[in-house]
Tab-separated table of C-alpha atoms and ligand atoms in Angstrom:
chain	number	residue	atom	x	y	z
A	24	MET	CA	31.840	-21.132	23.902
A	25	GLY	CA	32.424	-18.382	26.646
A	26	HIS	CA	36.330	-19.945	27.649
A	27	GLY	CA	39.028	-19.137	26.157
A	28	LEU	CA	37.724	-17.921	23.249
A	29	THR	CA	35.437	-14.934	23.815
A	30	PRO	CA	33.601	-14.368	20.833
A	31	HIS	CA	31.908	-10.905	20.981
A	32	ALA	CA	28.199	-10.464	20.884
A	33	ALA	CA	26.619	-7.259	19.915
A	34	ILE	CA	22.815	-6.342	21.086
A	35	ILE	CA	20.408	-4.029	19.705
A	36	GLY	CA	17.803	-2.843	21.765
A	37	ALA	CA	17.478	-2.561	25.601
A	38	GLY	CA	14.362	-3.791	26.250
A	39	PRO	CA	14.168	-6.089	29.284
A	40	ALA	CA	14.654	-9.009	26.465
A	41	GLY	CA	18.101	-7.361	25.262
A	42	ALA	CA	18.603	-6.289	28.750
A	43	ILE	CA	18.628	-10.135	30.483
A	44	CYS	CA	20.448	-11.351	27.546
A	45	ALA	CA	23.524	-8.918	28.165
A	46	TRP	CA	23.342	-9.587	31.949
A	47	THR	CA	23.395	-13.273	31.326
A	48	LEU	CA	26.081	-13.854	28.704
A	49	ALA	CA	28.207	-10.926	30.526
A	50	GLN	CA	27.717	-12.589	33.483
A	51	ARG	CA	28.861	-16.357	31.451
A	52	GLY	CA	32.305	-14.056	30.039
A	53	TRP	CA	31.269	-13.832	27.007
A	54	ARG	CA	32.561	-10.152	25.835
A	55	VAL	CA	29.367	-8.283	25.034
A	56	THR	CA	28.317	-5.316	23.248
A	57	LEU	CA	24.175	-3.421	24.547
A	58	LEU	CA	23.255	-0.894	21.961
A	59	GLU	CA	20.321	1.233	22.557
A	60	ARG	CA	18.980	4.724	21.360
A	61	ALA	CA	17.070	5.717	23.831
A	62	PRO	CA	19.020	7.510	26.437
A	63	PHE	CA	17.093	5.839	30.313
A	64	PRO	CA	14.621	6.290	31.643
A	65	ARG	CA	12.461	6.428	28.918
A	66	VAL	CA	9.200	5.669	28.732
A	67	LYS	CA	7.463	2.689	26.779
A	68	VAL	CA	4.200	1.821	25.648
A	69	CYS	CA	3.432	-0.563	28.060
A	70	GLY	CA	0.696	-1.669	30.752
A	71	GLU	CA	3.848	-2.464	32.603
A	72	PHE	CA	2.049	-5.761	34.914
A	73	VAL	CA	4.563	-8.552	34.530
A	74	THR	CA	3.143	-11.736	34.374
A	75	PRO	CA	3.123	-14.500	36.957
A	76	ALA	CA	4.747	-16.945	35.047
A	77	ALA	CA	7.838	-14.335	34.676
A	78	THR	CA	8.347	-13.979	38.301
A	79	ASP	CA	10.659	-16.601	39.197
A	80	ILE	CA	12.974	-14.953	36.428
A	81	LEU	CA	13.321	-11.516	36.865
A	82	GLU	CA	13.316	-11.601	40.808
A	83	GLY	CA	16.973	-13.935	38.995
A	84	ILE	CA	17.590	-10.950	37.753
A	85	LEU	CA	16.655	-8.443	40.564
A	86	PRO	CA	15.864	-9.252	43.733
A	87	GLU	CA	12.720	-9.011	45.108
A	88	ALA	CA	14.080	-5.977	48.118
A	89	ALA	CA	15.887	-4.209	44.486
A	90	LEU	CA	11.517	-4.419	43.330
A	91	LEU	CA	9.974	-3.944	46.008
A	92	ASP	CA	13.537	-0.304	46.659
A	93	ALA	CA	12.015	0.744	43.048
A	94	GLY	CA	8.347	1.015	43.847
A	95	ALA	CA	7.420	-1.997	42.688
A	96	ARG	CA	4.023	-4.242	43.603
A	97	ARG	CA	3.247	-7.236	44.048
A	98	ILE	CA	-0.031	-8.419	42.619
A	99	ARG	CA	-2.352	-10.920	43.440
A	100	ARG	CA	-5.757	-10.371	41.870
A	101	VAL	CA	-6.753	-9.760	38.831
A	102	GLU	CA	-10.675	-7.594	38.296
A	103	LEU	CA	-12.093	-8.392	35.218
A	104	PHE	CA	-14.708	-4.840	33.708
A	105	ALA	CA	-17.468	-6.856	31.049
A	106	ALA	CA	-20.950	-6.381	30.199
A	107	GLY	CA	-21.963	-3.805	32.957
A	108	ARG	CA	-20.580	-6.735	35.205
A	109	ALA	CA	-17.502	-8.059	37.100
A	110	ARG	CA	-14.993	-10.579	38.620
A	111	GLN	CA	-12.579	-10.903	40.362
A	112	TRP	CA	-10.058	-13.463	40.578
A	113	GLN	CA	-6.913	-14.583	42.538
A	114	MET	CA	-3.966	-14.766	40.397
A	115	PRO	CA	-2.289	-18.766	40.372
A	116	ALA	CA	0.856	-16.824	41.434
A	117	PRO	CA	1.900	-12.579	43.048
A	118	ALA	CA	3.437	-11.124	39.599
A	119	TRP	CA	4.318	-7.753	39.525
A	120	ALA	CA	3.893	-3.796	39.048
A	121	LEU	CA	6.507	-1.322	37.285
A	122	SER	CA	6.731	1.302	35.201
A	123	ARG	CA	9.480	0.589	32.520
A	124	ALA	CA	10.570	3.906	33.248
A	125	SER	CA	12.271	1.967	36.411
A	126	LEU	CA	12.295	-1.918	35.779
A	127	ASP	CA	14.520	-1.106	31.915
A	128	THR	CA	17.080	1.169	33.585
A	129	LEU	CA	17.371	-1.577	36.255
A	130	LEU	CA	17.667	-4.065	33.900
A	131	LEU	CA	20.254	-2.344	32.217
A	132	ALA	CA	22.530	-1.599	35.482
A	133	GLN	CA	22.328	-5.158	36.108
A	134	ALA	CA	23.514	-5.507	32.921
A	135	ALA	CA	26.386	-3.990	33.044
A	136	ARG	CA	27.015	-4.563	36.279
A	137	ALA	CA	27.376	-8.113	35.037
A	138	GLY	CA	30.042	-6.641	32.925
A	139	ALA	CA	28.252	-5.958	29.147
A	140	SER	CA	29.341	-2.675	27.227
A	141	VAL	CA	26.770	-0.692	27.401
A	142	LEU	CA	26.482	2.215	24.391
A	143	SER	CA	23.026	4.511	25.133
A	144	PRO	CA	22.103	6.072	23.288
A	145	ALA	CA	23.323	4.588	20.436
A	146	SER	CA	21.281	3.856	17.257
A	147	VAL	CA	22.259	1.381	15.035
A	148	ARG	CA	21.407	2.868	11.469
A	149	ASP	CA	22.892	-0.763	9.197
A	150	VAL	CA	24.137	-3.872	10.157
A	151	GLU	CA	26.476	-5.439	7.683
A	152	TYR	CA	26.541	-9.072	7.207
A	153	ALA	CA	29.772	-11.627	6.033
A	154	GLN	CA	30.420	-14.612	6.941
A	155	ASP	CA	31.962	-15.127	10.345
A	156	ALA	CA	31.856	-11.508	11.037
A	157	ILE	CA	29.476	-8.302	11.152
A	158	THR	CA	29.620	-4.558	10.989
A	159	LEU	CA	27.221	-2.180	13.220
A	160	ARG	CA	27.176	0.841	11.470
A	161	LEU	CA	25.597	3.564	14.150
A	162	ALA	CA	23.767	7.170	13.658
A	163	ASP	CA	26.624	8.854	14.500
A	164	GLY	CA	29.191	7.401	11.753
A	165	ALA	CA	30.683	5.086	14.265
A	166	THR	CA	31.534	1.079	13.636
A	167	LEU	CA	31.716	-1.988	15.287
A	168	ALA	CA	32.110	-4.744	14.749
A	169	ALA	CA	31.117	-8.583	15.826
A	170	GLU	CA	31.061	-12.610	15.776
A	171	ILE	CA	27.345	-12.983	16.272
A	172	ILE	CA	23.830	-10.400	16.478
A	173	ILE	CA	21.191	-10.221	18.322
A	174	HIS	CA	18.273	-8.285	17.674
A	175	ALA	CA	16.011	-6.794	20.632
A	176	ASP	CA	15.324	-3.993	19.020
A	177	GLY	CA	11.499	-4.361	18.656
A	178	SER	CA	11.501	-5.548	15.096
A	179	GLY	CA	14.372	-7.655	13.749
A	180	ARG	CA	14.601	-5.044	10.918
A	181	PHE	CA	18.368	-4.813	10.738
A	182	ASP	CA	17.457	-9.025	10.732
A	183	PRO	CA	18.826	-10.209	6.944
A	184	ALA	CA	14.738	-11.996	7.413
A	185	GLY	CA	13.455	-8.312	8.083
A	186	ALA	CA	10.888	-6.854	10.813
A	187	LEU	CA	8.184	-8.459	11.831
A	188	ALA	CA	5.437	-6.472	10.675
A	189	PRO	CA	2.956	-5.109	13.843
A	190	ALA	CA	-0.573	-5.795	14.157
A	191	PRO	CA	-3.146	-4.030	10.881
A	192	GLY	CA	-5.424	-2.072	12.456
A	193	LEU	CA	-4.636	-1.828	16.420
A	194	VAL	CA	-3.424	0.978	17.974
A	195	GLY	CA	-1.287	0.246	21.618
A	196	MET	CA	-1.499	3.561	23.881
A	197	LYS	CA	-0.499	5.061	27.586
A	198	CYS	CA	-0.295	7.091	30.290
A	199	HIS	CA	0.070	7.437	34.175
A	200	LEU	CA	-2.884	8.481	36.213
A	201	ASN	CA	-3.485	9.132	39.124
A	202	LEU	CA	-6.396	7.145	40.204
A	203	PRO	CA	-6.882	5.442	44.076
A	204	PRO	CA	-4.791	3.042	45.281
A	205	GLN	CA	-5.463	-0.338	43.443
A	206	GLY	CA	-3.183	-2.473	46.624
A	207	ASP	CA	-2.902	-5.317	44.684
A	208	LEU	CA	-5.131	-5.551	41.866
A	209	LEU	CA	-5.381	-5.737	38.265
A	210	THR	CA	-8.099	-4.501	36.353
A	211	MET	CA	-9.185	-5.356	32.942
A	212	ARG	CA	-11.776	-3.825	31.223
A	213	ALA	CA	-13.389	-4.668	27.841
A	214	ALA	CA	-15.029	-2.077	25.839
A	215	PRO	CA	-16.492	-2.113	21.878
A	216	GLY	CA	-13.913	-2.493	19.702
A	217	ALA	CA	-10.418	-2.080	23.060
A	218	TYR	CA	-9.629	-2.640	26.296
A	219	ILE	CA	-8.076	-1.245	29.300
A	220	GLY	CA	-5.900	-2.591	31.381
A	221	THR	CA	-4.865	-0.725	34.637
A	222	VAL	CA	-2.634	-1.122	37.865
A	223	SER	CA	-1.387	0.157	40.636
A	224	VAL	CA	3.114	1.473	39.819
A	225	GLU	CA	5.320	3.311	41.932
A	226	GLY	CA	5.232	6.829	42.985
A	227	GLY	CA	1.311	6.525	43.893
A	228	LEU	CA	0.383	7.202	40.327
A	229	SER	CA	-1.268	3.279	38.259
A	230	THR	CA	-0.835	2.943	34.896
A	231	CYS	CA	-3.655	3.354	32.053
A	232	ALA	CA	-2.879	0.863	28.744
A	233	LEU	CA	-5.540	0.023	26.413
A	234	VAL	CA	-5.266	-1.742	23.006
A	235	ALA	CA	-8.215	-0.122	20.838
A	236	ARG	CA	-9.014	0.038	16.484
A	237	LYS	CA	-7.812	2.704	14.628
A	238	SER	CA	-10.940	3.628	13.997
A	239	LEU	CA	-12.757	4.437	17.206
A	240	VAL	CA	-8.884	6.707	17.773
A	241	HIS	CA	-9.273	8.600	14.173
A	242	ALA	CA	-13.201	9.444	15.178
A	243	ALA	CA	-10.962	10.187	18.656
A	244	GLY	CA	-8.667	12.754	16.256
A	245	GLY	CA	-6.132	10.655	18.074
A	246	ASP	CA	-6.912	12.572	21.708
A	247	GLY	CA	-5.361	9.202	24.394
A	248	ASP	CA	-8.959	11.581	27.119
A	249	GLN	CA	-11.175	11.589	24.081
A	250	LEU	CA	-10.759	7.922	23.270
A	251	LEU	CA	-10.626	6.501	26.912
A	252	ALA	CA	-14.152	8.498	28.247
A	253	THR	CA	-15.818	7.030	25.220
A	254	LEU	CA	-14.093	3.134	26.304
A	255	TRP	CA	-14.684	3.888	29.984
A	256	PRO	CA	-17.712	6.879	30.637
A	257	ASP	CA	-15.806	6.498	34.694
A	258	PHE	CA	-12.722	8.232	33.376
A	259	ARG	CA	-11.497	11.081	34.153
A	260	PRO	CA	-8.849	13.534	32.875
A	261	ALA	CA	-7.934	15.728	34.908
A	262	TRP	CA	-6.270	12.109	36.491
A	263	ARG	CA	-4.119	11.752	33.579
A	264	GLN	CA	-0.479	12.437	34.321
A	265	GLY	CA	1.306	13.468	32.117
A	266	ASP	CA	0.895	12.676	28.582
A	267	TRP	CA	-0.564	9.760	26.049
A	268	LYS	CA	2.184	7.768	24.251
A	269	ALA	CA	0.836	5.247	21.383
A	270	SER	CA	2.760	2.684	18.992
A	271	SER	CA	2.123	-0.019	16.929
A	272	VAL	CA	0.916	-3.132	18.772
A	273	PRO	CA	3.211	-6.452	17.790
A	274	ARG	CA	1.709	-8.836	16.731
A	275	GLY	CA	3.212	-12.563	14.976
A	276	PRO	CA	4.422	-15.876	14.968
A	277	TYR	CA	8.497	-16.448	15.696
A	278	ARG	CA	11.110	-15.579	12.746
A	279	THR	CA	13.498	-17.397	11.720
A	280	PRO	CA	16.300	-15.229	11.213
A	281	GLY	CA	18.091	-14.951	7.846
A	282	HIS	CA	21.813	-15.227	8.675
A	283	PRO	CA	23.782	-18.087	10.992
A	284	ARG	CA	25.425	-15.284	12.979
A	285	SER	CA	22.110	-13.641	13.941
A	286	PHE	CA	19.931	-14.437	16.374
A	287	ARG	CA	16.378	-12.700	18.018
A	288	ILE	CA	14.755	-12.672	21.143
A	289	GLY	CA	11.965	-11.091	22.112
A	290	ASN	CA	9.728	-8.041	20.444
A	291	ALA	CA	11.497	-8.385	17.252
A	292	ALA	CA	11.470	-12.767	17.124
A	293	ALA	CA	8.220	-13.245	18.042
A	294	ALA	CA	4.711	-10.833	19.942
A	295	VAL	CA	1.717	-11.961	20.145
A	296	ASP	CA	-2.069	-9.899	21.662
A	297	PRO	CA	-1.127	-7.675	25.198
A	298	VAL	CA	-3.940	-9.137	26.339
A	299	GLY	CA	-2.626	-10.877	29.239
A	300	GLY	CA	0.613	-9.009	30.248
A	301	GLU	CA	2.559	-11.197	28.485
A	302	GLY	CA	6.053	-9.771	26.513
A	303	ILE	CA	7.585	-8.350	29.320
A	304	GLY	CA	7.850	-12.365	30.784
A	305	LEU	CA	8.750	-13.639	27.146
A	306	ALA	CA	11.413	-11.198	26.885
A	307	LEU	CA	12.808	-12.330	29.423
A	308	TRP	CA	12.481	-15.721	28.872
A	309	SER	CA	13.705	-16.092	25.787
A	310	GLY	CA	17.254	-13.447	25.910
A	311	HIS	CA	17.194	-15.939	28.672
A	312	THR	CA	17.489	-18.779	27.357
A	313	LEU	CA	19.071	-17.475	24.332
A	314	GLY	CA	22.373	-16.595	26.878
A	315	VAL	CA	22.428	-19.774	28.482
A	316	LEU	CA	21.690	-21.439	24.846
A	317	LEU	CA	24.591	-19.440	23.339
A	318	ALA	CA	27.442	-19.199	26.728
A	319	LYS	CA	27.669	-23.508	26.352
A	320	ALA	CA	27.843	-23.251	22.535
A	321	GLU	CA	31.144	-24.341	19.978
A	322	PRO	CA	32.649	-21.247	18.640
A	323	THR	CA	31.650	-23.228	15.180
A	324	ALA	CA	29.128	-22.452	12.426
A	325	ALA	CA	27.954	-25.933	13.707
A	326	SER	CA	26.880	-25.621	17.463
A	327	LEU	CA	25.597	-21.880	16.407
A	328	ALA	CA	22.618	-23.690	13.968
A	329	CYS	CA	22.203	-25.353	16.911
A	330	VAL	CA	21.071	-23.254	18.804
A	331	GLN	CA	19.101	-21.317	15.808
A	332	LEU	CA	17.148	-24.804	15.825
A	333	ALA	CA	16.820	-24.795	19.931
A	334	ILE	CA	15.443	-21.279	20.909
A	335	ALA	CA	13.800	-21.673	17.474
A	336	ALA	CA	11.891	-24.792	18.710
A	337	ALA	CA	11.886	-23.079	22.015
A	338	TYR	CA	9.548	-20.999	21.037
A	339	HIS	CA	6.810	-23.555	19.083
A	340	ARG	CA	6.474	-24.361	22.177
A	341	ARG	CA	6.083	-21.467	24.562
A	342	LEU	CA	3.704	-19.915	21.570
A	343	ARG	CA	2.082	-22.935	20.100
A	344	VAL	CA	-1.614	-22.679	22.424
A	345	ARG	CA	-0.957	-19.046	23.308
A	346	ARG	CA	-0.746	-17.336	20.847
A	347	LEU	CA	-4.103	-18.507	19.530
A	348	GLY	CA	-5.051	-18.114	22.964
A	349	CYS	CA	-4.178	-14.891	23.631
A	350	ARG	CA	-5.648	-13.441	20.063
A	351	LEU	CA	-8.694	-15.521	20.856
A	352	ILE	CA	-9.047	-13.360	24.505
A	353	ALA	CA	-8.951	-10.339	22.509
A	354	GLU	CA	-10.892	-11.000	20.437
A	355	ILE	CA	-13.700	-11.118	22.813
A	356	MET	CA	-13.040	-8.374	25.023
A	357	MET	CA	-13.251	-5.777	22.800
A	358	ARG	CA	-16.583	-7.148	22.370
A	359	PRO	CA	-18.393	-7.135	26.227
A	360	ARG	CA	-21.567	-7.876	25.023
A	361	LEU	CA	-20.255	-11.479	23.413
A	362	ALA	CA	-17.187	-11.207	26.755
A	363	GLY	CA	-20.704	-11.473	29.336
A	364	LEU	CA	-22.166	-13.811	27.145
A	365	LEU	CA	-18.749	-16.483	27.975
A	366	TRP	CA	-19.175	-15.528	32.541
A	367	PRO	CA	-20.819	-19.215	32.937
A	368	VAL	CA	-17.640	-20.437	31.302
A	369	ALA	CA	-15.196	-18.576	34.187
A	370	ALA	CA	-17.148	-20.087	37.083
A	371	SER	CA	-14.739	-20.945	38.843
A	372	PRO	CA	-13.165	-18.304	38.400
A	373	GLU	CA	-9.454	-19.521	40.368
A	374	ILE	CA	-9.949	-22.781	37.364
A	375	SER	CA	-9.955	-20.753	34.820
A	376	LEU	CA	-7.011	-19.661	35.599
A	377	ARG	CA	-4.952	-22.233	36.402
A	378	VAL	CA	-5.801	-23.846	32.928
A	379	TRP	CA	-5.227	-21.125	30.724
A	380	TYR	CA	-1.686	-21.011	32.489
A	381	GLY	CA	-1.338	-24.614	31.941
A	382	ALA	CA	-2.579	-24.870	28.366
A	383	THR	CA	-0.168	-22.005	27.134
A	384	GLY	CA	2.637	-23.812	28.721
A	385	LYS	CA	3.321	-20.467	31.336
A	386	SER	CA	4.604	-23.099	34.221
A	387	LEU	CA	4.515	-21.075	37.604
A	388	ALA	CA	7.478	-22.360	37.888
A	389	THR	CA	9.897	-21.127	35.177
A	390	SER	CA	12.742	-20.555	37.472
A	391	ALA	CA	15.912	-18.971	36.003
A	392	LYS	CA	17.788	-22.211	37.541
A	393	GLN	CA	15.706	-24.781	35.228
A	394	LEU	CA	16.929	-23.148	31.549
B	13	LIG	C1	-0.158	-1.122	24.771
B	13	LIG	C2	0.377	-1.737	25.551
B	13	LIG	C3	0.446	-3.217	26.245
B	13	LIG	C4	0.850	-3.339	26.595
B	13	LIG	N1	0.980	-4.450	28.452
B	13	LIG	C5	1.781	-5.176	28.479
B	13	LIG	C6	1.950	-5.138	29.838
B	13	LIG	O1	0.597	-5.011	30.650
B	13	LIG	N2	2.317	-6.345	29.974
B	13	LIG	C7	3.857	-8.115	29.402
B	13	LIG	O2	4.545	-7.824	30.310
B	13	LIG	N3	3.009	-6.632	27.999
B	13	LIG	C8	2.888	-5.740	28.251
B	13	LIG	N4	3.492	-5.277	26.480
B	13	LIG	C9	4.492	-6.013	25.354
B	13	LIG	C10	5.522	-5.209	25.991
B	13	LIG	O3	5.623	-3.477	25.869
B	13	LIG	C11	6.860	-6.510	25.286
B	13	LIG	O4	6.156	-7.540	24.608
B	13	LIG	C12	8.008	-6.143	25.829
B	13	LIG	O5	8.878	-4.646	25.872
B	13	LIG	C13	8.996	-6.405	24.373
B	13	LIG	O6	10.609	-6.600	25.087
B	13	LIG	P1	10.847	-6.226	23.554
B	13	LIG	O7	12.497	-6.094	25.048
B	13	LIG	O8	11.549	-6.913	23.362
B	13	LIG	O9	11.503	-4.822	23.125
B	13	LIG	P2	11.305	-3.635	23.897
B	13	LIG	O10	10.542	-3.454	25.365
B	13	LIG	O11	10.937	-2.704	22.733
B	13	LIG	O12	12.330	-2.995	23.346
B	13	LIG	C14	13.591	-2.435	21.916
B	13	LIG	C15	14.128	-0.994	22.950
B	13	LIG	O13	15.154	-1.261	21.220
B	13	LIG	C16	15.497	-0.091	20.654
B	13	LIG	N5	16.098	0.114	19.913
B	13	LIG	C17	14.997	0.376	18.755
B	13	LIG	N6	15.885	0.123	17.446
B	13	LIG	C18	17.341	0.383	18.243
B	13	LIG	C19	18.038	1.540	17.337
B	13	LIG	N7	18.051	0.805	15.426
B	13	LIG	N8	19.084	0.912	17.582
B	13	LIG	C20	19.656	1.541	19.205
B	13	LIG	N9	18.025	0.409	20.032
B	13	LIG	C21	16.660	0.364	20.241
B	13	LIG	C22	14.409	0.610	21.661
B	13	LIG	O14	14.630	2.049	21.432
B	13	LIG	C23	14.151	0.133	23.012
B	13	LIG	O15	14.183	0.416	24.092
B	13	LIG	C24	2.350	-4.466	25.883
B	13	LIG	C25	2.256	-3.865	25.067
B	13	LIG	C26	2.046	-3.646	24.737
B	13	LIG	C27	1.906	-2.495	22.992
């Protein structure tokens, strides 16, 4: 597609998945409308660490110079605190850290620069599906017709197959802290019923994100400072800059779209426990992969069906070990004594990290060129 007959794709949601998909399709001559309900820049509950496995694909849309200009930090080491002990690893390849307010705004600007029409703020209320056409209804009463719909809204609730349910019993929280700069270090802390990540981002701030059991959040009366003080004894509320934000924790296997002209990417397609900074990488990878596949397809039902099968197969390969691996590590991180007992397994940290990246299919050469 994309040549002569240019189909019109509507993408719901301008997070990393929607923005890179819009960029990829617009670059290949597609008519793309990207609809985003939040005025950008917007805050998102996220640890703001982009896995080394996504470095190439991120730098494919945002060159290193643009990332550095925005204040993004190169992350090269990870430190794990569990059961009163700390251990440091060198990452097998450098990663990035940048606030989602800045990162998502930069990605959206790249999509617009490539020719995607951006409607924001524009909240999708409802989607009507006919055999060959799709109609989106917006909160302000406007409608938009499209031939292809791509769900990148973080849940997929407008796809006939329905929304991905969040992980039961877990809450995600995030704030920015005024900590001494951590340099190129990502810190992960194991705590009873929770895990916490901190990393330096732009503006001299550090991002603090945590996943905690709901019972702990309730016991702290929903107060992030109180919760963090129980999980991280050194934490001082005076470090906090700005408010705490809370969200559910998306988690689930790949969900097949419920209509032949419907596609799902990012958290609207599948989500793993956010213990290894996986989500942005998966969002970028899936958005770019779908864009490349669609742009090569013919505007026929058979060709679109092939794209649906190809993206499903790619997801299954990518998540086969990773979903289970992230689940297991998240469960261990919420049991610091068990994490402490497992220290000997991490006897050679660099090798463990390489094995983890290999076993989870996160080739460190996941470059845009290879797709
Ligand atoms: C506590 C926590 C920590 C995390 N830490 C990390 C981390 O350090 N690194 C990492 O890689 N991942 C992390 N993640 C996961 C990561 O945040 C997500 O995987 C990632 O944001 C998914 O990107 P996306 O583009 O699919 O969706 P999103 O980023 O959720 O974007 C969806 C967009 O759709 C828009 N939208 C929703 N509904 C509508 C509508 N009706 N109309 C129009 N627009 C709509 C939203 O406003 C939003 O901008 C973390 C998650 C949690 C909960």
